[in-house]
Coordinates of C-alpha atoms (C1' of nucleotides) in Angstrom, one line a residue:
Chain A
M1 CA -43.7 -19.0 8.7
K2 CA -40.6 -20.0 10.6
S3 CA -40.0 -23.3 8.8
Y4 CA -40.3 -21.6 5.5
K5 CA -37.8 -19.0 6.6
C6 CA -35.3 -21.8 7.4
T7 CA -35.7 -23.4 4.1
S8 CA -35.2 -20.1 2.5
K9 CA -32.1 -19.5 4.5
E10 CA -30.6 -22.9 3.5
E11 CA -31.4 -22.1 0.0
K12 CA -29.6 -18.8 0.4
A13 CA -26.6 -20.6 1.9
F14 CA -26.3 -22.7 -1.2
L15 CA -26.6 -19.8 -3.5
E16 CA -24.1 -17.9 -1.6
N17 CA -21.5 -20.7 -1.7
Y18 CA -22.2 -21.1 -5.3
D19 CA -21.6 -17.4 -6.0
V20 CA -18.5 -17.2 -4.0
S21 CA -16.9 -20.1 -5.9
K22 CA -18.0 -18.6 -9.1
F23 CA -16.1 -15.3 -8.5
E24 CA -12.6 -15.5 -9.8
R25 CA -10.2 -14.8 -7.0
P26 CA -7.7 -12.1 -7.6
S27 CA -3.9 -12.5 -7.0
V28 CA -2.8 -10.3 -4.1
T29 CA 0.6 -8.8 -3.9
T30 CA 2.4 -6.5 -1.5
D31 CA 4.5 -3.8 -3.1
I32 CA 6.9 -1.7 -0.9
V33 CA 8.1 1.8 -1.3
I34 CA 11.5 1.7 0.6
L35 CA 12.8 5.1 1.4
T36 CA 16.1 6.2 2.9
L37 CA 18.3 9.2 3.1
D38 CA 21.8 9.2 1.5
A39 CA 25.0 10.7 2.9
S40 CA 24.0 14.1 1.5
D41 CA 20.6 13.8 3.2
E42 CA 18.7 13.4 -0.1
L43 CA 15.7 11.2 -0.3
N44 CA 16.4 7.8 -1.9
I45 CA 14.2 5.0 -3.0
L46 CA 15.0 1.3 -3.7
L47 CA 14.0 0.2 -7.2
I48 CA 14.5 -3.1 -8.8
K49 CA 15.0 -3.9 -12.5
R50 CA 12.4 -6.5 -13.4
G51 CA 13.9 -9.7 -14.8
E52 CA 10.7 -11.1 -16.0
Y53 CA 7.6 -10.2 -18.0
P54 CA 5.5 -8.2 -17.7
Y55 CA 7.5 -5.0 -17.8
K56 CA 10.7 -7.0 -18.2
D57 CA 13.8 -4.7 -17.9
R58 CA 11.7 -1.9 -16.5
W59 CA 12.3 -0.5 -13.0
A60 CA 9.8 -1.1 -10.3
I61 CA 9.3 -1.1 -6.5
P62 CA 9.9 -4.5 -4.9
G63 CA 6.9 -6.7 -4.3
G64 CA 5.7 -10.2 -4.2
F65 CA 2.7 -12.4 -4.0
L66 CA 0.8 -13.1 -0.8
A67 CA 0.9 -16.7 0.3
A68 CA -2.7 -16.8 1.3
G69 CA -3.4 -18.8 4.3
K70 CA 0.2 -18.9 5.4
E71 CA 0.7 -15.3 6.3
S72 CA -1.0 -12.0 6.9
I73 CA -0.5 -9.1 4.4
D74 CA 1.7 -7.4 7.0
E75 CA 3.9 -10.5 7.2
A76 CA 4.0 -10.8 3.4
A77 CA 5.3 -7.2 3.2
A78 CA 7.9 -7.8 6.0
R79 CA 9.0 -11.0 4.2
E80 CA 9.4 -9.1 0.9
L81 CA 11.2 -6.3 2.6
K82 CA 13.7 -8.8 4.2
S83 CA 14.2 -10.7 1.0
E84 CA 15.2 -7.5 -0.8
T85 CA 17.1 -5.6 1.9
N86 CA 17.9 -8.2 4.6
I87 CA 16.3 -6.1 7.3
D88 CA 13.5 -6.7 9.7
D89 CA 12.2 -4.7 12.5
V90 CA 11.9 -1.3 10.8
Y91 CA 9.1 1.1 10.1
L92 CA 6.7 -0.6 7.7
K93 CA 3.3 0.8 7.3
Q94 CA 0.4 0.0 5.0
L95 CA -0.2 2.8 2.5
Y96 CA -3.1 2.0 0.2
T97 CA -4.6 -0.8 -1.8
F98 CA -4.6 -0.5 -5.6
G99 CA -7.0 -2.7 -7.6
N100 CA -7.8 -1.2 -10.9
P101 CA -8.4 -3.9 -13.6
G102 CA -5.6 -3.7 -16.1
R103 CA -2.9 -2.4 -13.7
D104 CA -1.2 -5.8 -14.3
P105 CA -1.6 -7.2 -17.9
R106 CA -1.4 -10.8 -16.7
T107 CA -4.6 -11.0 -14.6
T108 CA -6.4 -9.1 -11.9
V109 CA -3.8 -8.2 -9.3
I110 CA -4.8 -6.4 -6.1
S111 CA -1.7 -4.7 -4.7
V112 CA -1.5 -3.7 -1.1
A113 CA 1.2 -1.0 -1.0
Y114 CA 3.5 -0.5 2.0
M115 CA 6.0 2.2 2.9
A116 CA 9.2 1.4 4.7
L117 CA 11.6 3.9 6.3
V118 CA 15.1 2.6 6.7
P119 CA 18.4 4.1 7.8
K120 CA 20.7 3.7 4.8
H121 CA 23.5 1.8 6.6
M122 CA 21.1 -1.0 7.5
L123 CA 20.3 -1.7 3.8
D124 CA 21.9 -4.8 2.4
I125 CA 20.5 -4.6 -1.0
K126 CA 20.2 -7.7 -3.1
A127 CA 18.2 -8.4 -6.2
G128 CA 15.3 -10.8 -5.4
D129 CA 14.2 -13.8 -7.4
D130 CA 12.5 -12.0 -10.2
A131 CA 14.8 -9.0 -10.3
E132 CA 17.9 -8.5 -12.4
D133 CA 19.2 -5.6 -10.4
A134 CA 18.3 -3.5 -7.3
K135 CA 19.6 0.0 -6.7
L136 CA 19.0 3.1 -4.7
F137 CA 17.9 6.2 -6.7
T138 CA 17.7 9.8 -5.6
I139 CA 14.3 11.4 -5.9
K140 CA 14.2 14.8 -7.7
Y141 CA 11.2 16.7 -9.0
D142 CA 10.8 18.3 -12.4
V143 CA 8.1 19.6 -14.6
D144 CA 7.5 16.1 -15.9
G145 CA 7.1 14.8 -12.4
I146 CA 9.6 12.7 -10.5
I147 CA 13.0 11.8 -11.8
F148 CA 14.9 9.0 -10.3
T149 CA 18.7 9.2 -10.6
N150 CA 21.7 7.1 -9.7
E151 CA 25.2 7.3 -11.0
N152 CA 24.5 5.3 -14.1
T153 CA 20.8 5.8 -14.8
V154 CA 18.2 8.4 -15.1
I155 CA 14.5 7.3 -15.0
N156 CA 11.4 9.3 -15.5
E157 CA 8.4 8.4 -13.5
K158 CA 6.6 7.4 -16.7
D159 CA 9.1 4.7 -17.4
L160 CA 8.3 2.8 -14.2
A161 CA 6.5 -0.6 -14.3
F162 CA 2.8 -0.9 -13.6
D163 CA 1.3 2.0 -11.6
H164 CA 4.3 2.3 -9.4
A165 CA 4.8 6.0 -10.1
E166 CA 1.4 6.6 -8.5
I167 CA 2.2 4.5 -5.6
I168 CA 5.5 6.3 -5.0
K169 CA 3.8 9.7 -5.2
M170 CA 1.3 8.6 -2.6
A171 CA 4.0 7.5 -0.3
I172 CA 5.9 10.7 -0.5
T173 CA 2.7 12.8 0.0
R174 CA 1.7 10.7 2.9
L175 CA 5.1 10.9 4.5
R176 CA 5.1 14.7 4.2
N177 CA 1.7 15.0 5.8
R178 CA 2.5 12.5 8.6
I179 CA 5.8 14.0 9.7
D180 CA 4.3 16.8 11.6
Y181 CA 2.3 14.7 13.9
E182 CA 3.9 11.3 13.9
D183 CA 7.4 10.1 14.8
D184 CA 8.2 8.9 11.2
A185 CA 11.3 11.0 11.0
F186 CA 13.1 9.1 13.7
N187 CA 13.1 6.0 11.6
L188 CA 15.3 7.6 9.1
L189 CA 18.0 8.5 11.7
R190 CA 21.4 6.8 11.4
D191 CA 20.9 5.7 15.0
K192 CA 17.8 6.6 16.8
N193 CA 19.5 5.6 20.1
E194 CA 22.1 8.3 19.7
F195 CA 21.4 11.3 17.5
T196 CA 21.8 15.1 17.5
I197 CA 19.1 17.7 17.0
S198 CA 20.8 18.8 13.7
E199 CA 20.6 15.2 12.3
L200 CA 16.9 15.2 13.0
K201 CA 16.4 18.6 11.5
R202 CA 18.1 17.6 8.3
I203 CA 15.6 14.8 7.9
Y204 CA 12.7 17.1 8.4
E205 CA 14.2 19.5 5.9
T206 CA 14.5 16.8 3.3
I207 CA 11.0 15.5 3.7
K208 CA 9.4 18.9 3.9
N209 CA 11.7 20.1 1.1
R210 CA 12.5 23.4 2.8
S211 CA 15.0 24.7 5.3
L212 CA 14.2 25.2 8.9
D213 CA 15.5 27.5 11.6
L214 CA 17.6 25.5 14.1
P215 CA 16.9 27.5 17.2
N216 CA 13.1 27.2 16.7
F217 CA 13.5 23.5 15.7
R218 CA 15.3 22.9 18.9
K219 CA 12.6 24.5 21.0
T220 CA 9.8 22.5 19.5
F221 CA 11.9 19.4 19.8
L222 CA 12.6 19.9 23.4
R223 CA 8.9 20.8 24.2
D224 CA 7.3 18.0 22.1
Y225 CA 9.7 15.2 22.7
V226 CA 12.2 15.7 25.5
S227 CA 9.8 17.3 28.1
T228 CA 7.2 14.6 27.3
G229 CA 9.7 11.7 27.7
R230 CA 9.4 10.5 24.2
V231 CA 13.0 11.3 23.7
I232 CA 15.7 11.3 26.5
D233 CA 18.7 13.4 26.8
L234 CA 21.8 11.2 27.0
N235 CA 23.9 13.9 28.7
K236 CA 26.8 13.4 26.4
T237 CA 28.1 15.0 23.4
E238 CA 29.4 14.1 20.0
V239 CA 32.7 15.5 18.6
S240 CA 32.2 17.3 15.4
K241 CA 33.6 20.3 13.5
G242 CA 32.2 23.0 15.7
K243 CA 30.8 22.9 19.2
P244 CA 30.1 19.3 20.2
A245 CA 26.4 18.4 19.9
R246 CA 24.3 16.9 22.6
L247 CA 23.0 13.4 22.0
Y248 CA 19.5 12.1 22.4
K249 CA 17.8 8.8 22.4
Y250 CA 14.3 8.0 20.9
I251 CA 12.0 6.0 23.1
E252 CA 10.0 3.4 21.1
R253 CA 6.3 3.4 22.1
Chain B
M1 CA 28.0 -15.7 -19.3
K2 CA 25.2 -14.0 -21.1
S3 CA 23.7 -17.2 -22.5
Y4 CA 23.9 -18.8 -19.1
K5 CA 22.1 -15.8 -17.6
C6 CA 19.3 -16.2 -20.2
T7 CA 18.9 -19.8 -19.4
S8 CA 18.9 -19.0 -15.7
K9 CA 16.2 -16.4 -16.4
E10 CA 14.0 -18.8 -18.2
E11 CA 14.4 -21.2 -15.4
K12 CA 13.4 -18.5 -13.0
A13 CA 10.3 -17.7 -15.1
F14 CA 9.3 -21.2 -14.8
L15 CA 9.8 -21.3 -11.1
E16 CA 8.0 -18.0 -10.7
N17 CA 4.9 -19.2 -12.6
Y18 CA 5.0 -22.4 -10.7
D19 CA 5.1 -20.6 -7.4
V20 CA 2.4 -18.2 -8.3
S21 CA 0.0 -20.9 -9.3
K22 CA 1.0 -22.7 -6.1
F23 CA 0.0 -19.8 -3.9
E24 CA -3.6 -20.1 -2.9
R25 CA -5.4 -17.0 -4.0
P26 CA -7.4 -15.3 -1.2
S27 CA -10.9 -14.1 -1.5
V28 CA -11.2 -10.4 -1.5
T29 CA -14.2 -8.5 -0.1
T30 CA -15.0 -4.8 0.3
D31 CA -16.6 -3.9 3.6
I32 CA -18.2 -0.5 4.1
V33 CA -18.6 1.7 7.1
I34 CA -21.7 3.8 6.2
L35 CA -22.1 6.7 8.5
T36 CA -24.8 9.3 8.7
L37 CA -26.3 11.8 11.2
D38 CA -29.8 11.4 12.6
A39 CA -32.3 14.1 13.3
S40 CA -30.7 14.8 16.7
D41 CA -27.3 15.1 15.0
E42 CA -26.0 11.9 16.5
L43 CA -23.6 9.7 14.6
N44 CA -25.3 6.7 13.1
I45 CA -23.9 3.6 11.4
L46 CA -25.6 1.1 9.2
L47 CA -25.3 -2.5 10.4
I48 CA -26.8 -5.6 8.8
K49 CA -27.8 -8.8 10.7
R50 CA -26.1 -11.7 8.9
G51 CA -28.4 -14.3 7.6
E52 CA -25.8 -16.9 6.9
Y53 CA -22.8 -18.5 8.5
P54 CA -20.2 -17.5 9.6
Y55 CA -21.4 -15.2 12.3
K56 CA -25.0 -15.9 11.5
D57 CA -27.4 -13.7 13.3
R58 CA -24.6 -11.4 14.3
W59 CA -24.5 -7.7 13.3
A60 CA -21.9 -6.6 10.8
I61 CA -21.0 -3.8 8.4
P62 CA -22.2 -4.5 4.8
G63 CA -19.8 -6.1 2.4
G64 CA -19.4 -8.4 -0.5
F65 CA -17.0 -10.3 -2.6
L66 CA -15.0 -8.6 -5.3
A67 CA -15.9 -9.9 -8.8
A68 CA -12.2 -10.1 -9.9
G69 CA -11.6 -9.1 -13.5
K70 CA -15.1 -7.5 -13.7
E71 CA -14.6 -4.5 -11.5
S72 CA -12.1 -2.5 -9.6
I73 CA -12.2 -2.6 -5.8
D74 CA -13.6 1.0 -5.8
E75 CA -16.4 -0.2 -8.1
A76 CA -17.1 -3.3 -5.9
A77 CA -17.4 -1.0 -2.9
A78 CA -19.8 1.4 -4.8
R79 CA -21.9 -1.6 -6.0
E80 CA -22.1 -2.9 -2.5
L81 CA -23.2 0.5 -1.2
K82 CA -25.9 0.8 -3.8
S83 CA -27.3 -2.7 -3.2
E84 CA -27.6 -2.0 0.5
T85 CA -28.8 1.7 0.5
N86 CA -29.8 2.4 -3.1
I87 CA -27.5 5.4 -3.4
D88 CA -24.6 6.2 -5.7
D89 CA -22.6 9.2 -6.1
V90 CA -21.7 9.9 -2.5
Y91 CA -18.6 10.2 -0.5
L92 CA -16.9 6.8 -0.6
K93 CA -13.2 6.5 0.4
Q94 CA -10.9 3.6 0.9
L95 CA -9.9 3.2 4.5
Y96 CA -7.5 0.3 5.1
T97 CA -7.0 -3.3 4.1
F98 CA -7.4 -6.0 6.6
G99 CA -5.8 -9.3 6.0
N100 CA -5.0 -11.2 9.1
P101 CA -5.4 -15.0 8.7
G102 CA -8.3 -16.2 10.8
R103 CA -10.3 -13.0 10.6
D104 CA -12.8 -15.1 8.5
P105 CA -13.2 -18.7 9.7
R106 CA -14.1 -19.9 6.2
T107 CA -10.8 -19.2 4.4
T108 CA -8.3 -16.4 3.9
V109 CA -10.2 -13.3 3.2
I110 CA -8.6 -9.9 2.4
S111 CA -11.0 -7.1 3.2
V112 CA -10.6 -3.8 1.7
A113 CA -12.6 -1.4 4.0
Y114 CA -14.2 1.7 2.8
M115 CA -16.0 4.6 4.5
A116 CA -19.2 6.2 3.1
L117 CA -20.7 9.5 4.4
V118 CA -24.3 9.9 3.5
P119 CA -27.1 12.4 4.4
K120 CA -29.8 10.3 6.2
H121 CA -32.7 11.2 3.9
M122 CA -30.8 9.7 1.0
L123 CA -30.7 6.3 2.7
D124 CA -33.1 3.7 1.4
I125 CA -32.1 0.8 3.5
K126 CA -32.8 -2.7 2.4
A127 CA -31.2 -6.0 3.6
G128 CA -29.0 -7.5 0.9
D129 CA -28.8 -11.1 -0.3
D130 CA -27.0 -12.4 2.7
A131 CA -28.7 -10.2 5.3
E132 CA -31.7 -10.8 7.5
D133 CA -32.0 -7.2 8.5
A134 CA -30.4 -3.8 8.1
K135 CA -30.7 -0.9 10.5
L136 CA -29.2 2.3 11.6
F137 CA -27.6 2.4 15.0
T138 CA -26.4 5.4 17.1
I139 CA -22.8 5.2 18.2
K140 CA -22.1 5.9 21.8
Y141 CA -18.9 5.4 23.8
D142 CA -18.5 3.7 27.2
V143 CA -15.8 2.0 29.2
D144 CA -16.2 -1.2 27.3
G145 CA -15.8 0.6 24.0
I146 CA -18.5 1.4 21.5
I147 CA -22.1 0.7 22.1
F148 CA -24.5 0.6 19.1
T149 CA -28.1 1.3 19.9
N150 CA -31.4 1.5 18.0
E151 CA -34.9 1.4 19.5
N152 CA -35.0 -2.4 19.8
T153 CA -31.4 -3.4 20.2
V154 CA -28.2 -2.6 22.0
I155 CA -25.0 -4.1 20.7
N156 CA -21.5 -4.1 22.3
E157 CA -18.6 -3.8 20.0
K158 CA -17.5 -7.2 21.0
D159 CA -20.6 -8.7 19.6
L160 CA -20.0 -7.6 16.0
A161 CA -19.0 -10.2 13.4
F162 CA -15.5 -10.7 12.2
D163 CA -13.0 -7.8 13.0
H164 CA -15.7 -5.2 12.2
A165 CA -15.4 -3.4 15.5
E166 CA -11.8 -2.6 14.6
I167 CA -12.7 -1.4 11.2
I168 CA -15.4 0.9 12.6
K169 CA -13.0 2.4 15.1
M170 CA -10.5 3.1 12.5
A171 CA -13.2 4.8 10.3
I172 CA -14.3 7.1 13.2
T173 CA -10.7 8.0 14.1
R174 CA -9.9 8.7 10.5
L175 CA -12.9 10.8 10.0
R176 CA -12.0 12.8 13.2
N177 CA -8.6 13.4 12.0
R178 CA -9.5 14.3 8.4
I179 CA -12.3 16.7 9.2
D180 CA -9.9 19.5 10.1
Y181 CA -8.2 19.7 6.7
E182 CA -10.6 17.9 4.3
D183 CA -14.2 18.7 3.2
D184 CA -15.6 15.5 4.7
A185 CA -18.2 17.3 6.8
F186 CA -20.1 18.7 3.8
N187 CA -21.0 15.2 2.8
L188 CA -23.2 14.8 5.9
L189 CA -25.2 17.9 5.3
R190 CA -28.9 17.4 4.6
D191 CA -28.4 19.4 1.4
K192 CA -24.9 20.6 0.5
N193 CA -26.4 23.0 -2.1
E194 CA -28.3 24.9 0.6
F195 CA -27.2 24.9 4.2
T196 CA -26.6 27.2 7.1
I197 CA -23.4 27.7 9.2
S198 CA -25.1 26.2 12.2
E199 CA -26.0 23.1 10.4
L200 CA -22.4 22.6 9.4
K201 CA -21.2 23.4 12.9
R202 CA -23.4 20.8 14.4
I203 CA -21.8 18.2 12.1
Y204 CA -18.3 19.3 13.3
E205 CA -19.5 19.1 16.9
T206 CA -20.7 15.6 16.4
I207 CA -17.7 14.3 14.8
K208 CA -15.2 16.0 17.1
N209 CA -17.4 15.2 20.0
R210 CA -17.2 18.6 21.7
S211 CA -19.1 21.9 21.4
L212 CA -17.8 24.7 19.3
D213 CA -18.0 28.5 19.6
L214 CA -20.4 29.8 16.8
P215 CA -18.8 33.2 16.3
N216 CA -15.4 31.7 15.9
F217 CA -16.7 28.8 13.7
R218 CA -18.2 31.4 11.5
K219 CA -15.0 33.4 11.1
T220 CA -12.9 30.3 10.1
F221 CA -15.7 29.2 7.7
L222 CA -15.9 32.5 6.0
R223 CA -12.1 32.8 5.7
D224 CA -11.4 29.1 4.6
Y225 CA -14.4 28.5 2.5
V226 CA -16.4 31.6 1.4
S227 CA -13.4 33.9 0.7
T228 CA -11.6 31.1 -1.2
G229 CA -14.7 30.3 -3.3
R230 CA -15.1 26.8 -2.2
V231 CA -18.5 27.7 -0.8
I232 CA -20.7 30.4 -2.2
D233 CA -23.1 32.7 -0.4
L234 CA -26.6 32.2 -1.8
N235 CA -27.7 35.6 -0.6
K236 CA -30.9 34.2 0.8
T237 CA -32.1 33.2 4.2
E238 CA -33.9 30.3 5.8
V239 CA -36.9 30.8 8.1
S240 CA -36.2 29.4 11.6
K241 CA -37.0 29.9 15.2
G242 CA -34.8 32.9 15.7
K243 CA -33.1 35.2 13.3
P244 CA -33.2 33.7 9.8
A245 CA -29.9 32.1 8.8
R246 CA -28.0 32.8 5.7
L247 CA -27.8 30.0 3.2
Y248 CA -24.6 28.7 1.5
K249 CA -23.8 26.2 -1.3
Y250 CA -20.8 23.9 -1.3
I251 CA -18.8 23.8 -4.6
E252 CA -17.7 20.3 -5.5
R253 CA -14.1 20.2 -6.6
Chain C
dT1 C1' -41.8 42.4 24.8
dC2 C1' -39.4 38.2 25.2
dA3 C1' -37.1 34.1 23.7
dA4 C1' -34.2 32.1 20.4
dA5 C1' -30.9 31.8 17.1
dA6 C1' -28.0 34.6 13.8
dG7 C1' -24.3 37.6 13.4
dT8 C1' -20.5 41.3 14.9
dG9 C1' -16.7 43.1 17.3
dT10 C1' -13.1 43.1 20.8
dT11 C1' -9.7 41.3 23.9
dT12 C1' -6.5 38.0 25.2
dC13 C1' -3.1 34.7 24.9
dC14 C1' -0.3 31.3 22.9
dC15 C1' 2.9 29.9 19.6
dA16 C1' 5.4 30.0 15.3
dT17 C1' 8.8 32.8 13.2
dA18 C1' 12.7 35.7 12.8
dC19 C1' 16.9 36.9 14.3
dA20 C1' 20.7 38.7 17.3
dC21 C1' 24.0 36.9 20.0
dC22 C1' 26.9 33.7 22.8
dC23 C1' 29.6 29.0 23.4
dA24 C1' 32.8 25.3 22.5
dT25 C1' 35.6 23.0 19.6
dG26 C1' 39.4 22.0 15.7
dC27 C1' 42.8 24.0 13.0
Chain D
dG1 C1' 42.4 33.9 16.1
dC2 C1' 38.9 32.4 13.2
dA3 C1' 35.9 29.3 11.1
dT4 C1' 32.3 26.1 12.1
dG5 C1' 28.4 24.4 13.9
dG6 C1' 25.8 24.1 18.7
dG7 C1' 23.0 26.5 21.8
dT8 C1' 20.4 30.7 24.3
dG9 C1' 17.3 34.6 24.6
dT10 C1' 14.1 38.0 23.0
dA11 C1' 11.0 40.5 20.1
dT12 C1' 7.1 40.4 17.0
dG13 C1' 3.0 39.0 14.4
dG14 C1' -0.9 36.2 13.3
dG15 C1' -4.4 33.3 14.5
dA16 C1' -7.3 30.6 17.8
dA17 C1' -10.2 31.0 21.8
dA18 C1' -13.2 33.4 24.9
dC19 C1' -16.9 36.4 25.3
dA20 C1' -19.7 40.7 25.4
dC21 C1' -22.9 42.6 22.6
dT22 C1' -26.2 43.5 18.7
dT23 C1' -29.7 42.0 15.2
dT24 C1' -33.8 39.8 13.4
dT25 C1' -37.2 36.9 13.5
dG26 C1' -41.8 34.3 15.7
dA27 C1' -44.9 34.1 19.2

DNA sequence: TCAAAAGTGTTTCCCATACACCCATGC
DNA sequence: GCATGGGTGTATGGGAAACACTTTTGA
């Protein structure tokens, strides 16, 4: 009985190896939704104009192939983010993995989508290898869905390459849901080591897409962050138009 | 200028294709955390004993290779779930994608993890091709982490194959976070077309790992589900030990 | 009539919201 | 002074939690 089982297992090993090699391996890419806030506190996204087929001349979110065996998928995303914006060490979180056949006309491509939150002044945008252009677009909503606008161009979500409209929507939804119980908002601050309560409030307002009451926002901020030590009071103020605002520093966990 | 740019683009195209083909493509698997509740309302997970290397004779969550080009990743997960438990058409949601080099000693393997919630009586467990055995284990917590127990075996989380302990932890955490604002709990009911408030409450108690107040649970249930039409009152009762309980039916969205 | 589980009603407390008002600065 | 934005204090309402109590069944 035992020896038969062994034989059977070795047989299975052979079959398994055979099967594995028979499966066509998919290409894996990481695509990144890079979000920031502009000077008027509007939500912006970095889009690139594709220089190559498929979807040549269409706008897309940046992405690139995983160098399997040489890097983790997190590293691939970080590398792609750096190549497009010249920044590391920012908020970069995995979002979802898209793998419907046909989402890329070339071949089966599995795309692991990431979301990056970046202060605008840190962005040093440059078109990557396969991109003709790279620009920030404001995100607005209309009956047709999302409209991406910059000074020269208006793009409807339907005009984006691949299934990137779907990816972007998921990123915004996720961000909106996470902001109430995660520290995501701090990653959009101009300087998370020196910021005012109003600056943080404006970020919440943009992401939640509604205005907030400053006195109440202050109270919850002091209770949830300052008293718990996750943010410290710098005991100095910033000159501004009205009364100087107190400055705070976010403590990375 | 323009013609030069074209030339440059074609050159780039060549380089891009060259690079893509140079990248080793990773294998992609789907691994599934299959959760259910046993007769004593304890959380159970389906583990398989691996019949082949790597991690031969170690316990793992079920999984299998994606047949790229023939199926989406969602379909691969559903196929794997059916092959192991003989069920389709249950709650099956993507969890996270794991892609650290070295997580599989054979080669670079990207694993898209899924979570399935299944009523126990629907399970028809059978060991798949590469498994020697397949069994349900109760999930308990200890100082060392999670302990998996069934009548014959006790497994520490550190003894699991691959990074499956990490995947399971993420599944439980996600479930616990989602249960307050998603309908996940209904998928663990013995019969979501005919259940009592107490049955549902017991599921919440197991997942949240604390006891709940029945009168208050009833109030929120009636407000959030029955008055909104997401659950309908069947206007009949079930015989039981004490006062017969009213029966409800969950409306799939 | 008693145990067990379902179901009802009430009280309390916390916390989000609303909003009136004061403070410090530049011009 | 006055406009502007920062900062403080208080009142109110709704909902979650705690819990006392009633109802309906089986044995």
